[in-house]
Amino acid sequence: MARPRGQGEKTKELIAEKAKIIFEQKGYAGTSMEDIREFSEISKGSIYYHFKSKEELFLYTVEKTSEVWRTKWEDHANKVETATEKLYLLAKYYASDMQNPLSHAVPEYMATENIDKVLKNKLFDLIKPEYEVFYQIIDEGMCRKEFKSNQSPDDLAYILYSTLTGLSITQFVGYSDKQFLMLYQSAIDVFLKGILKDSTP
């Protein structure tokens, strides 16, 4: 017997919502479908009806989280004018977002051995919208003559994206929330101004 569409979607979203909490608490590898079943109080049959595997369920939670991230970012970005302001705002937004435990589970998932290639490619597709935010800001800055245009905006976007995502590791070396935020702001300083001493007399 077919399930009512509205009810089915509500169940799917509830499963994803509960699974997100477990993934945040235990990480990808440490979470089992049984954990999700117990926490959600939804039968395994119903869970597998909506999601064929833990991988598929995890990627669905990442997709939904990414959609929320992008929507919130666009709301923030509309409040500033220049590309430079957007970069500093993006750093602050990223610092806040990196304290979201699900962000830590994504690199863990990507490092998992024998991961399904199709699902791994899907994860890259889910991450791409975040990279595009970096690209759009840098490209905008070049077009408005805020930034030099002698380098590929594509390369610069990857460099900055990798820098900000990589900085999340500092959460585990004793940085306070304030230091963590300042580090992200400093990353933009270095990206824009560099560390080479000006030798101009």
Coordinates of C-alpha atoms in Angstrom, one line a residue:
M1 CA 0.0 0.0 0.0
A2 CA 1.4 3.4 -1.1
R3 CA 2.2 5.9 1.7
P4 CA 0.5 9.3 1.5
R5 CA 3.0 11.7 -0.1
G6 CA 2.8 14.4 2.6
Q7 CA 3.2 11.9 5.4
G8 CA 6.1 10.2 3.6
E9 CA 8.0 13.5 3.2
K10 CA 7.5 14.4 6.8
T11 CA 8.8 11.0 7.9
K12 CA 11.8 11.4 5.6
E13 CA 12.6 14.9 7.0
L14 CA 12.2 13.6 10.6
I15 CA 14.7 10.8 9.9
A16 CA 17.2 13.2 8.4
E17 CA 16.8 15.6 11.3
K18 CA 17.4 12.9 13.9
A19 CA 20.2 11.4 11.9
K20 CA 22.0 14.8 11.7
I21 CA 22.1 15.0 15.5
I22 CA 23.6 11.5 15.8
F23 CA 26.2 12.2 13.0
E24 CA 27.1 15.4 14.9
Q25 CA 27.6 13.6 18.1
K26 CA 29.3 10.4 16.9
G27 CA 30.7 11.3 13.5
Y28 CA 30.1 9.4 10.3
A29 CA 32.1 6.2 11.1
G30 CA 30.8 6.0 14.7
T31 CA 27.1 6.2 13.7
S32 CA 25.1 3.1 12.7
M33 CA 21.6 2.8 11.3
E34 CA 20.6 1.1 14.6
D35 CA 21.7 4.3 16.4
I36 CA 19.5 6.3 14.1
R37 CA 16.6 3.9 14.6
E38 CA 16.9 4.1 18.4
F39 CA 17.2 7.8 18.5
S40 CA 14.5 8.6 16.0
E41 CA 12.1 5.8 17.3
I42 CA 11.3 5.1 13.6
S43 CA 11.4 1.5 12.4
K44 CA 14.4 0.3 10.3
G45 CA 12.0 -0.6 7.5
S46 CA 10.7 2.9 7.3
I47 CA 14.3 4.3 7.4
Y48 CA 15.4 2.0 4.6
Y49 CA 12.3 2.9 2.6
H50 CA 13.5 6.5 2.4
F51 CA 17.3 5.9 2.5
K52 CA 19.0 2.8 1.0
S53 CA 22.2 3.2 3.1
K54 CA 23.8 5.2 5.8
E55 CA 25.9 7.0 3.1
E56 CA 22.8 8.1 1.3
L57 CA 21.2 9.4 4.5
F58 CA 24.4 11.2 5.5
L59 CA 24.7 12.9 2.1
Y60 CA 21.0 13.9 2.4
T61 CA 21.7 15.6 5.7
V62 CA 24.8 17.4 4.2
E63 CA 22.7 18.5 1.3
K64 CA 20.0 20.0 3.5
T65 CA 22.6 21.7 5.7
S66 CA 24.3 23.1 2.7
E67 CA 21.1 24.6 1.4
V68 CA 20.5 26.3 4.8
W69 CA 24.1 27.5 4.8
R70 CA 23.8 29.1 1.3
T71 CA 20.5 30.8 2.1
K72 CA 21.8 32.3 5.3
W73 CA 25.0 33.4 3.6
E74 CA 23.1 35.3 0.9
D75 CA 21.1 37.1 3.6
H76 CA 24.3 38.2 5.2
A77 CA 26.1 39.1 2.0
N78 CA 23.3 41.5 1.0
K79 CA 24.1 43.7 4.0
V80 CA 27.6 44.7 2.7
E81 CA 28.7 46.4 -0.5
T82 CA 32.3 45.6 -1.4
A83 CA 34.0 42.3 -2.2
T84 CA 36.5 43.0 0.5
E85 CA 33.8 43.4 3.1
K86 CA 32.2 40.1 1.8
L87 CA 35.5 38.2 2.3
Y88 CA 35.8 39.3 5.9
L89 CA 32.1 38.6 6.5
L90 CA 32.6 35.2 4.9
A91 CA 35.5 34.4 7.2
K92 CA 33.3 35.3 10.2
Y93 CA 30.4 33.2 8.9
Y94 CA 32.8 30.3 8.2
A95 CA 34.3 30.5 11.7
S96 CA 30.8 30.3 13.1
D97 CA 29.8 27.5 10.8
M98 CA 32.9 25.4 11.5
Q99 CA 31.7 25.1 15.1
N100 CA 28.9 23.0 13.7
P101 CA 29.8 19.4 14.4
L102 CA 28.4 18.1 11.1
S103 CA 31.2 20.1 9.4
H104 CA 33.7 17.8 11.1
A105 CA 32.0 14.6 9.9
V106 CA 32.3 15.5 6.2
P107 CA 36.2 15.2 6.0
E108 CA 35.8 12.0 8.0
Y109 CA 33.3 10.6 5.5
M110 CA 35.6 11.6 2.6
A111 CA 38.5 9.7 4.1
T112 CA 36.5 6.5 4.6
E113 CA 37.9 3.6 2.7
N114 CA 35.8 1.7 0.1
I115 CA 33.4 4.6 -0.1
D116 CA 30.9 4.4 -3.0
K117 CA 32.4 6.4 -5.9
V118 CA 29.0 7.6 -7.0
L119 CA 28.1 8.9 -3.6
K120 CA 31.6 10.5 -3.2
N121 CA 31.1 12.4 -6.4
K122 CA 27.7 13.5 -5.1
L123 CA 29.4 14.9 -2.0
F124 CA 31.7 17.0 -4.2
D125 CA 28.6 18.3 -6.0
L126 CA 27.1 19.3 -2.7
I127 CA 30.3 21.1 -1.6
K128 CA 30.6 23.0 -5.0
P129 CA 28.0 25.7 -4.1
E130 CA 30.2 26.7 -1.2
Y131 CA 33.2 27.0 -3.4
E132 CA 31.2 29.1 -5.9
V133 CA 30.5 31.6 -3.1
F134 CA 34.3 32.2 -2.9
Y135 CA 34.7 32.4 -6.7
Q136 CA 31.9 34.9 -7.1
I137 CA 33.3 37.2 -4.4
I138 CA 36.8 37.1 -5.9
D139 CA 35.5 37.5 -9.4
E140 CA 33.4 40.5 -8.3
G141 CA 36.4 42.1 -6.6
M142 CA 38.5 41.7 -9.8
C143 CA 35.7 43.2 -12.0
R144 CA 35.3 46.1 -9.6
K145 CA 39.1 46.7 -9.5
E146 CA 39.3 45.9 -5.8
F147 CA 41.6 43.0 -6.4
K148 CA 44.5 42.4 -8.8
S149 CA 43.4 40.5 -11.9
N150 CA 46.8 38.9 -12.8
Q151 CA 45.8 35.5 -11.2
S152 CA 43.0 33.1 -12.0
P153 CA 39.9 33.7 -9.8
D154 CA 39.4 30.0 -10.0
D155 CA 42.8 29.2 -8.4
L156 CA 42.4 32.0 -5.8
A157 CA 38.9 30.7 -4.8
Y158 CA 40.3 27.2 -4.3
I159 CA 43.3 28.6 -2.2
L160 CA 41.0 30.6 0.0
Y161 CA 38.4 27.8 0.3
S162 CA 41.0 25.3 1.3
T163 CA 42.5 27.8 3.8
L164 CA 39.3 28.6 5.6
T165 CA 38.1 25.0 5.7
G166 CA 41.5 23.8 6.9
L167 CA 41.6 26.3 9.8
S168 CA 38.9 24.2 11.5
I169 CA 41.7 22.0 12.9
T170 CA 42.6 24.9 15.3
Q171 CA 39.5 24.0 17.3
F172 CA 41.4 21.0 18.6
V173 CA 44.6 22.8 19.7
G174 CA 43.1 25.0 22.5
Y175 CA 42.0 28.1 20.7
S176 CA 39.2 30.0 22.4
D177 CA 36.1 31.1 20.4
K178 CA 37.5 34.6 20.2
Q179 CA 40.9 33.5 19.0
F180 CA 39.3 31.1 16.5
L181 CA 37.3 34.0 15.0
M182 CA 40.4 36.3 14.9
L183 CA 42.4 33.6 13.1
Y184 CA 39.8 33.5 10.3
Q185 CA 39.9 37.3 10.1
S186 CA 43.7 37.1 9.9
A187 CA 43.5 34.6 7.1
I188 CA 41.7 37.2 5.0
D189 CA 44.3 39.8 6.0
V190 CA 47.1 37.5 4.8
F191 CA 45.2 36.5 1.6
L192 CA 44.6 40.1 0.6
K193 CA 47.9 41.7 1.8
G194 CA 50.4 38.8 2.0
I195 CA 53.3 38.6 4.5
L196 CA 56.1 39.9 2.4
K197 CA 57.7 43.0 3.8
D198 CA 57.3 46.1 1.6
S199 CA 60.8 47.0 0.5
T200 CA 59.7 50.3 -1.1
P201 CA 61.9 53.1 0.4

